Coordinates of C-alpha atoms (C1' of nucleotides) in Angstrom, one line a residue:
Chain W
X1 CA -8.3 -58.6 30.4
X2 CA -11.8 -57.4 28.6
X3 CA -13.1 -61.6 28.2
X4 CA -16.9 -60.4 28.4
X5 CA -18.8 -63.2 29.9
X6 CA -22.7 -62.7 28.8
X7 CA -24.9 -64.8 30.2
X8 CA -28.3 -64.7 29.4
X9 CA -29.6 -62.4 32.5
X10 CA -26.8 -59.9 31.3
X11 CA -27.4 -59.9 27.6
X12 CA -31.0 -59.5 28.5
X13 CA -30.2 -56.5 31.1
X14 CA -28.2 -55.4 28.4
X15 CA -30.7 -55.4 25.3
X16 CA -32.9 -53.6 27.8
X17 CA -30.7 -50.6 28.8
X18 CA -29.4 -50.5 24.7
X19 CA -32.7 -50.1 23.4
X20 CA -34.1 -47.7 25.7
X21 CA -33.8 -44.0 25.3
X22 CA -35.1 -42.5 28.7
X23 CA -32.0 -43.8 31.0
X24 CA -33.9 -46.5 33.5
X25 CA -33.5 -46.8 36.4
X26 CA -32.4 -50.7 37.8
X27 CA -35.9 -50.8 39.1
X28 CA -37.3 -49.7 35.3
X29 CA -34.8 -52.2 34.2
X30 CA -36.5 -54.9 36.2
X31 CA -40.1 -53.5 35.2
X32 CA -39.2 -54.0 31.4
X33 CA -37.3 -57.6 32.2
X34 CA -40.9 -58.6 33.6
X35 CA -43.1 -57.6 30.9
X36 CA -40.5 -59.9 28.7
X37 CA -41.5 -62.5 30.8
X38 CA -38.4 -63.1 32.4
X39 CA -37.9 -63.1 36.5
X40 CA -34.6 -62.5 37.9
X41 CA -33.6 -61.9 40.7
X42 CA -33.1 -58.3 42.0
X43 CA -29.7 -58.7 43.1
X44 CA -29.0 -60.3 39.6
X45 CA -30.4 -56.7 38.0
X46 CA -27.9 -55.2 40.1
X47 CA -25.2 -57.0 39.3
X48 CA -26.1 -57.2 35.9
X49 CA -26.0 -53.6 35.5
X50 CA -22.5 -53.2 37.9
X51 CA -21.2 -56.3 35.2
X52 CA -22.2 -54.1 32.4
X53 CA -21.0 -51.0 33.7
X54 CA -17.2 -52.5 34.4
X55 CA -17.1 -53.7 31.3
X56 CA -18.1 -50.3 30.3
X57 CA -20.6 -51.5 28.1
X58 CA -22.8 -49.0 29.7
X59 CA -22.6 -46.0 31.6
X60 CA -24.3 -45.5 35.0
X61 CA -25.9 -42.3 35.8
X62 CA -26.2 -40.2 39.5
X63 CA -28.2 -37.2 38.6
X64 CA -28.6 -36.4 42.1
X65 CA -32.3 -38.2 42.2
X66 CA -32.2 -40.7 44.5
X67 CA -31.7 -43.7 42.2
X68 CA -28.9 -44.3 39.3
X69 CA -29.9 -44.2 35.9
X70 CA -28.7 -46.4 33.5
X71 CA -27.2 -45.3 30.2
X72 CA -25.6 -47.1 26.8
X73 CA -24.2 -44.6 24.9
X74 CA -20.5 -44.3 25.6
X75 CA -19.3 -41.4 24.7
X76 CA -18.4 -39.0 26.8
X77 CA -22.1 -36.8 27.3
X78 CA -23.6 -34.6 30.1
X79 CA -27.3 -34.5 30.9
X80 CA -30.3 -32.3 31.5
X81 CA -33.2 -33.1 33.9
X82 CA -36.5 -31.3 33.2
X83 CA -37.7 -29.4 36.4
X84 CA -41.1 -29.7 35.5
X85 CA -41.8 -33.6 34.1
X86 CA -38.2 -34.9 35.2
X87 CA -37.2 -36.1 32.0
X88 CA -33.7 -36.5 31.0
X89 CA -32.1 -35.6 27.5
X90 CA -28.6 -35.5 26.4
X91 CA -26.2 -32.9 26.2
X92 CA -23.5 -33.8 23.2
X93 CA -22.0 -29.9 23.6
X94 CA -18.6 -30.5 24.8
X95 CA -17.1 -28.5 28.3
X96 CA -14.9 -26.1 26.7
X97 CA -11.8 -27.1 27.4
X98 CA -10.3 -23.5 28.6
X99 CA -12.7 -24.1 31.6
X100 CA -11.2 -27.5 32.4
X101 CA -7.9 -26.1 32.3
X102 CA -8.8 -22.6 34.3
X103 CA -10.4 -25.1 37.3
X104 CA -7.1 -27.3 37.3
X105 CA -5.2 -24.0 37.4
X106 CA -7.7 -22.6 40.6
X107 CA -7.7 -26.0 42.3
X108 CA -4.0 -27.7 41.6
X109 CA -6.0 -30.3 41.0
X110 CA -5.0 -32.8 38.0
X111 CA -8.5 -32.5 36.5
X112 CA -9.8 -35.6 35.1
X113 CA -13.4 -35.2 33.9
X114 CA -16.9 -33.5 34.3
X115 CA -19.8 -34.6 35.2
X116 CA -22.4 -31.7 34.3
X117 CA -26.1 -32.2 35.2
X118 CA -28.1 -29.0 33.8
X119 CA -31.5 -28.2 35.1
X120 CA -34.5 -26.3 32.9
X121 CA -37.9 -26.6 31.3
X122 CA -37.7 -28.9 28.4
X123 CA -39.7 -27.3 25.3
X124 CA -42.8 -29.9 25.9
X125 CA -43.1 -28.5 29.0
X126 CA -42.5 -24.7 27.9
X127 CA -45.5 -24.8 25.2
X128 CA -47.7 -26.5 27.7
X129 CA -46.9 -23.8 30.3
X130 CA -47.8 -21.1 27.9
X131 CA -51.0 -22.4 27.5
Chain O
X1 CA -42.3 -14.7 53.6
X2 CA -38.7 -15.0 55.1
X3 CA -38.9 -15.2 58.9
X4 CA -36.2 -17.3 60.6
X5 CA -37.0 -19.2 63.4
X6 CA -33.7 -20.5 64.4
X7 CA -34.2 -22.8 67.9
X8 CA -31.4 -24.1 69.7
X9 CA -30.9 -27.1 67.7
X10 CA -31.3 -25.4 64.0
X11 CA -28.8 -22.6 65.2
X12 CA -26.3 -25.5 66.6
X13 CA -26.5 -27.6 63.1
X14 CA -26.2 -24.1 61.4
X15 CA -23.2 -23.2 63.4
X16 CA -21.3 -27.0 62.6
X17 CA -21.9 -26.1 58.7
X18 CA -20.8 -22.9 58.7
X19 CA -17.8 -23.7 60.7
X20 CA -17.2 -27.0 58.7
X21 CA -14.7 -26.6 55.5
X22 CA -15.3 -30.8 54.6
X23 CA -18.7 -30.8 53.1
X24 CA -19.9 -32.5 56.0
X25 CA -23.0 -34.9 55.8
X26 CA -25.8 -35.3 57.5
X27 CA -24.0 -38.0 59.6
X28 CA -21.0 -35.7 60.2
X29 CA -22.9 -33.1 61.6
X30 CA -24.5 -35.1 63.9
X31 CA -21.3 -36.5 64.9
X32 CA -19.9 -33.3 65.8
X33 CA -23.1 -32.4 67.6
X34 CA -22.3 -35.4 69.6
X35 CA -19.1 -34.0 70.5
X36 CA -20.3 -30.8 71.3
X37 CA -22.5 -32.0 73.7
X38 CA -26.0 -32.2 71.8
X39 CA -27.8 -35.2 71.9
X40 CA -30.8 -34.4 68.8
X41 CA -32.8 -36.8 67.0
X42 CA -31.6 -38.4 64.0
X43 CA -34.9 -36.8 62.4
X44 CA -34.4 -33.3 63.8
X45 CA -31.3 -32.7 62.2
X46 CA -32.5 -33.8 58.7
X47 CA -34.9 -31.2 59.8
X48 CA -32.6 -28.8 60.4
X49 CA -30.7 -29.1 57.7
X50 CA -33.4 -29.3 55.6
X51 CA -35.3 -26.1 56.9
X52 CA -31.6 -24.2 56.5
X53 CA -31.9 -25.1 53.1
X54 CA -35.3 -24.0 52.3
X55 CA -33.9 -20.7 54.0
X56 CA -30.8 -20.4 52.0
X57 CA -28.6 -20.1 54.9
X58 CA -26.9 -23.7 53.6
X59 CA -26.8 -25.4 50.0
X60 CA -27.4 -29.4 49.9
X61 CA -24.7 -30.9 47.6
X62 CA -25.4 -34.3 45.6
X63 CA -22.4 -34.9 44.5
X64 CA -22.9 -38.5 43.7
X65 CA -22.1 -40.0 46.2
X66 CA -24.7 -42.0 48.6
X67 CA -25.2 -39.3 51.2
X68 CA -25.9 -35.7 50.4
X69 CA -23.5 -33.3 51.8
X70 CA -23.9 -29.7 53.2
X71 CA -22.3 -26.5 52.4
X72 CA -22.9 -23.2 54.0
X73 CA -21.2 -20.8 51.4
X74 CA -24.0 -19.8 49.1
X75 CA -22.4 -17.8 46.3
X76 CA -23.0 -19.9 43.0
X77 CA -19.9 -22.1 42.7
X78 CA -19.4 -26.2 41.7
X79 CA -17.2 -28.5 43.5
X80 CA -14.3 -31.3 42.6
X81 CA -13.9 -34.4 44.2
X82 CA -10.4 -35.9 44.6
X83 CA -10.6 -39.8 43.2
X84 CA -7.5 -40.5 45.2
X85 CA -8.3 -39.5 49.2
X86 CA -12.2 -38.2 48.4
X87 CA -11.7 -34.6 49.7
X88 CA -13.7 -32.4 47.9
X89 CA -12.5 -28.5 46.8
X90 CA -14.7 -25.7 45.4
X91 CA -14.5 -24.8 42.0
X92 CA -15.4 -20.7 41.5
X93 CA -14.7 -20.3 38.2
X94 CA -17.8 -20.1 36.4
X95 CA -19.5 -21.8 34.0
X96 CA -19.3 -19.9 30.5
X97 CA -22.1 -18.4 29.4
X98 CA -21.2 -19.5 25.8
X99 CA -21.4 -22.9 27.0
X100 CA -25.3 -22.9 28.8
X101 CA -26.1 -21.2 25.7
X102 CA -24.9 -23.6 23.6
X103 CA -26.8 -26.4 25.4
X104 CA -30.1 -24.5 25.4
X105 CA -29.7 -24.3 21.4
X106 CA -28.8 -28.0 21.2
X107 CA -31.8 -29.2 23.3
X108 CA -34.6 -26.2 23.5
X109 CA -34.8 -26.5 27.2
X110 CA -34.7 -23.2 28.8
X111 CA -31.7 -23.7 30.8
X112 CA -32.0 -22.4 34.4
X113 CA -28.8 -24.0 36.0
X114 CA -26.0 -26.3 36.2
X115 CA -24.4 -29.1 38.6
X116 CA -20.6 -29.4 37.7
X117 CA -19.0 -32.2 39.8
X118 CA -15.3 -32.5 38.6
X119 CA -12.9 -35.4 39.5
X120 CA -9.1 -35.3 39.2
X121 CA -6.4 -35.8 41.6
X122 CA -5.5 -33.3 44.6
X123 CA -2.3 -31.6 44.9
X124 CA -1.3 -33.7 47.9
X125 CA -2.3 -36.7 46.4
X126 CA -0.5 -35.9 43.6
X127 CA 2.8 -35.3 45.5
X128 CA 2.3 -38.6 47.5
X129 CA 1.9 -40.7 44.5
X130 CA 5.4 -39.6 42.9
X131 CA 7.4 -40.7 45.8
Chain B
dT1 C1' -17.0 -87.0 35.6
dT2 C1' -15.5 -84.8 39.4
dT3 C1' -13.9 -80.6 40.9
dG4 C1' -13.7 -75.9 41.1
dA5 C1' -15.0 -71.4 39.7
dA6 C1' -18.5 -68.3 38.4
dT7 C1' -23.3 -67.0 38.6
dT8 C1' -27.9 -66.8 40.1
dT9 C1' -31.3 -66.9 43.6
dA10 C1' -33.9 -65.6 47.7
dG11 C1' -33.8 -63.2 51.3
dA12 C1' -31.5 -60.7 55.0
dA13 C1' -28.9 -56.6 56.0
dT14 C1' -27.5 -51.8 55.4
dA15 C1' -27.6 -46.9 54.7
dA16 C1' -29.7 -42.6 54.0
dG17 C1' -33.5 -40.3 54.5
dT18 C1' -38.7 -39.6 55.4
dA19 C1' -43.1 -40.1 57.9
dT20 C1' -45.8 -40.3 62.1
dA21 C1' -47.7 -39.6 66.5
dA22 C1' -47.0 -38.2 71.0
dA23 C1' -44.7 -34.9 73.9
dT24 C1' -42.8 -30.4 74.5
dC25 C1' -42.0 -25.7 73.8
dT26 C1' -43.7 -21.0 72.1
dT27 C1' -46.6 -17.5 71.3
dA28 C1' -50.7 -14.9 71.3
dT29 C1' -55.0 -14.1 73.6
dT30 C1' -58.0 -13.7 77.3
Chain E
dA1 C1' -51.5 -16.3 85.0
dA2 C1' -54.3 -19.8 82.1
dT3 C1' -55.2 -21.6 78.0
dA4 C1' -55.5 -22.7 73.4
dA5 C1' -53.1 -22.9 68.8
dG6 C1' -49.3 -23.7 66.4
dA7 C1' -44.6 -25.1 65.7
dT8 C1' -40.9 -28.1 66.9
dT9 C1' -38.7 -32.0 68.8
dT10 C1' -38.4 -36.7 69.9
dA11 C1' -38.4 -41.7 69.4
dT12 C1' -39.5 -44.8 66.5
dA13 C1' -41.3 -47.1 62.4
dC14 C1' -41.1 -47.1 57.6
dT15 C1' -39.3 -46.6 52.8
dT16 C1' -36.2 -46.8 49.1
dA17 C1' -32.1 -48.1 46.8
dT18 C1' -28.7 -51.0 47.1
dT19 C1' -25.4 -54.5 48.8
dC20 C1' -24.3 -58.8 51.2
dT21 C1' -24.7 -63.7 52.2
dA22 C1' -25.2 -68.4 51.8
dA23 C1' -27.1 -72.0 49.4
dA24 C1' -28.3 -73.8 44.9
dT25 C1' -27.3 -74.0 40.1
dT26 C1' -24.7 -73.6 36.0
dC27 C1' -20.4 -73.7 33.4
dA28 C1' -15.7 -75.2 32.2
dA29 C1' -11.7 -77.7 32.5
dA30 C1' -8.9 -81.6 33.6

DNA sequence: TTTGAATTTAGAATAAGTATAAATCTTATT
DNA sequence: AATAAGATTTATACTTATTCTAAATTCAAA
C-alpha cells in the first residue's frame, strides 16, 4: 500500500526539497539538481516531485504565484508571502477551530481543511523601508 | 485617479461576472460571450478582466487551481471548494482578528491580508454519496 | 535469461496568460 | 470638418509551467 520505491532521481529530488528552507519551486529544484552535477530530465523533476508528494513525503504548495512550491515539512502549516521581496515563511498558529466549525455551519459544507496564504511585509523588509 | 472607461467589450465581460454565481474563468466568460453574440479577442478579455480588476469592480480568485477565476462581489469574504463536484461557495464569516494577530506575533510580518481557500464536501454531494 | 513492469529520457503538446504591432476607435484641438 | 494624440482592440506570436508520449533503459521475478 505505502512500498516507497526511491530511485536515485527521487531520493536526490528528495534530499533537495528536505534540505531547503525557501519552498522551491520544480524549476529551483532543477537549478539545485544541476549545480550537484546531476541532469535529469525535466519531466523526471516533475514526476519526481508528484512521486514524492503522493507518497506524501512532501507537500506541494499553490500560493497563487504562478508556479507550485515545494515543501517537506508535513505537518499541517499555512504560509505567508512577503509583498515586498516575495519570500515565504511559515505559519505554525493553528485556524481556530470555532472558525472551521462557524464556515461548515454557514456553508453545509463537511469542512475538511484550510489552506491560508497570508500576505504582509516581512520584518527585513519593514526595517529596510524605514530607512 | 478613478475614471472608468467602460467600452463595449469591458462593460459586456463586466456584465457576464456580475451576472455569473460560478466563479467563472477567463475561458467561461468568453464562452458565454460567445453565446451572447460577442466575438472578442482572446487578449481583450484578459484585458478586460484585468482592467476590472485594477478598478475594483471584480476580484481575481487563485484558488489553486490552474486558471484564475473571477468574482464580482467585492466585500472581503474567502471561498470553499467542494472536492467532490468542484463547485465553489463563499465563505463570509471572517477571519478572527485574534487569529492574524497571532500570526503577526509568531512571524514579525506586518500582516495586511489573508487568502482562505477551504475544501470539504457540499451538501448535495454529501446527500448523493449516502445513497 | 527472458519477460514484463516500472522508470527515465527527450521532446512534443497543452493550457493559461502576456506581449506586440498594426488597425481602429475616441477625444480634444484647430 | 480635419487632424493629431491617445487609448483600445485585434490577431497572432510568445512565454511559462506543466503534462503527455513513445522509445530507451533499468529493475525484478520466474
Amino acid at each position: 500500500m505505502k512500498s516507497l520505491n526511491l530511485t536515485t532521481q527521487r531520493q536526490a529530488v528528495y534530499d533537495i526539497v528536505r534540505n531547503s528552507h525557501d519552498h522551491p519551486t520544480a524549476a529551483d529544484v532543477m537549478n539545485r539538481l544541476v549545480e550537484k552535477g546531476y541532469n535529469f530530465a525535466y519531466g523526471t523533476v516533475y514526476n519526481s516531485l508528484r512521486y514524492l508528494t503522493e507518497k506524501e513525503l512532501i507537500r506541494e504548495l499553490k500560493l497563487g504565484e504562478s508556479a507550485s512550491r515545494y515543501d517537506a515539512k508535513l505537518d499541517d502549516h499555512q504560509h505567508i508571502i512577503c509583498e515586498v521581496c516575495g519570500r515565504v515563511d511559515e505559519v505554525m498558529s493553528e485556524i481556530p477551530k470555532e472558525w472551521s466549525g462557524a464556515v461548515a455551519k454557514e456553508t453545509g459544507y463537511d469542512v475538511h481543511h484550510a489552506h491560508v496564504v497570508f500576505g504582509g511585509v516581512c520584518s527585513e523588509c519593514q526595517t529596510k523601508r524605514t530607512k
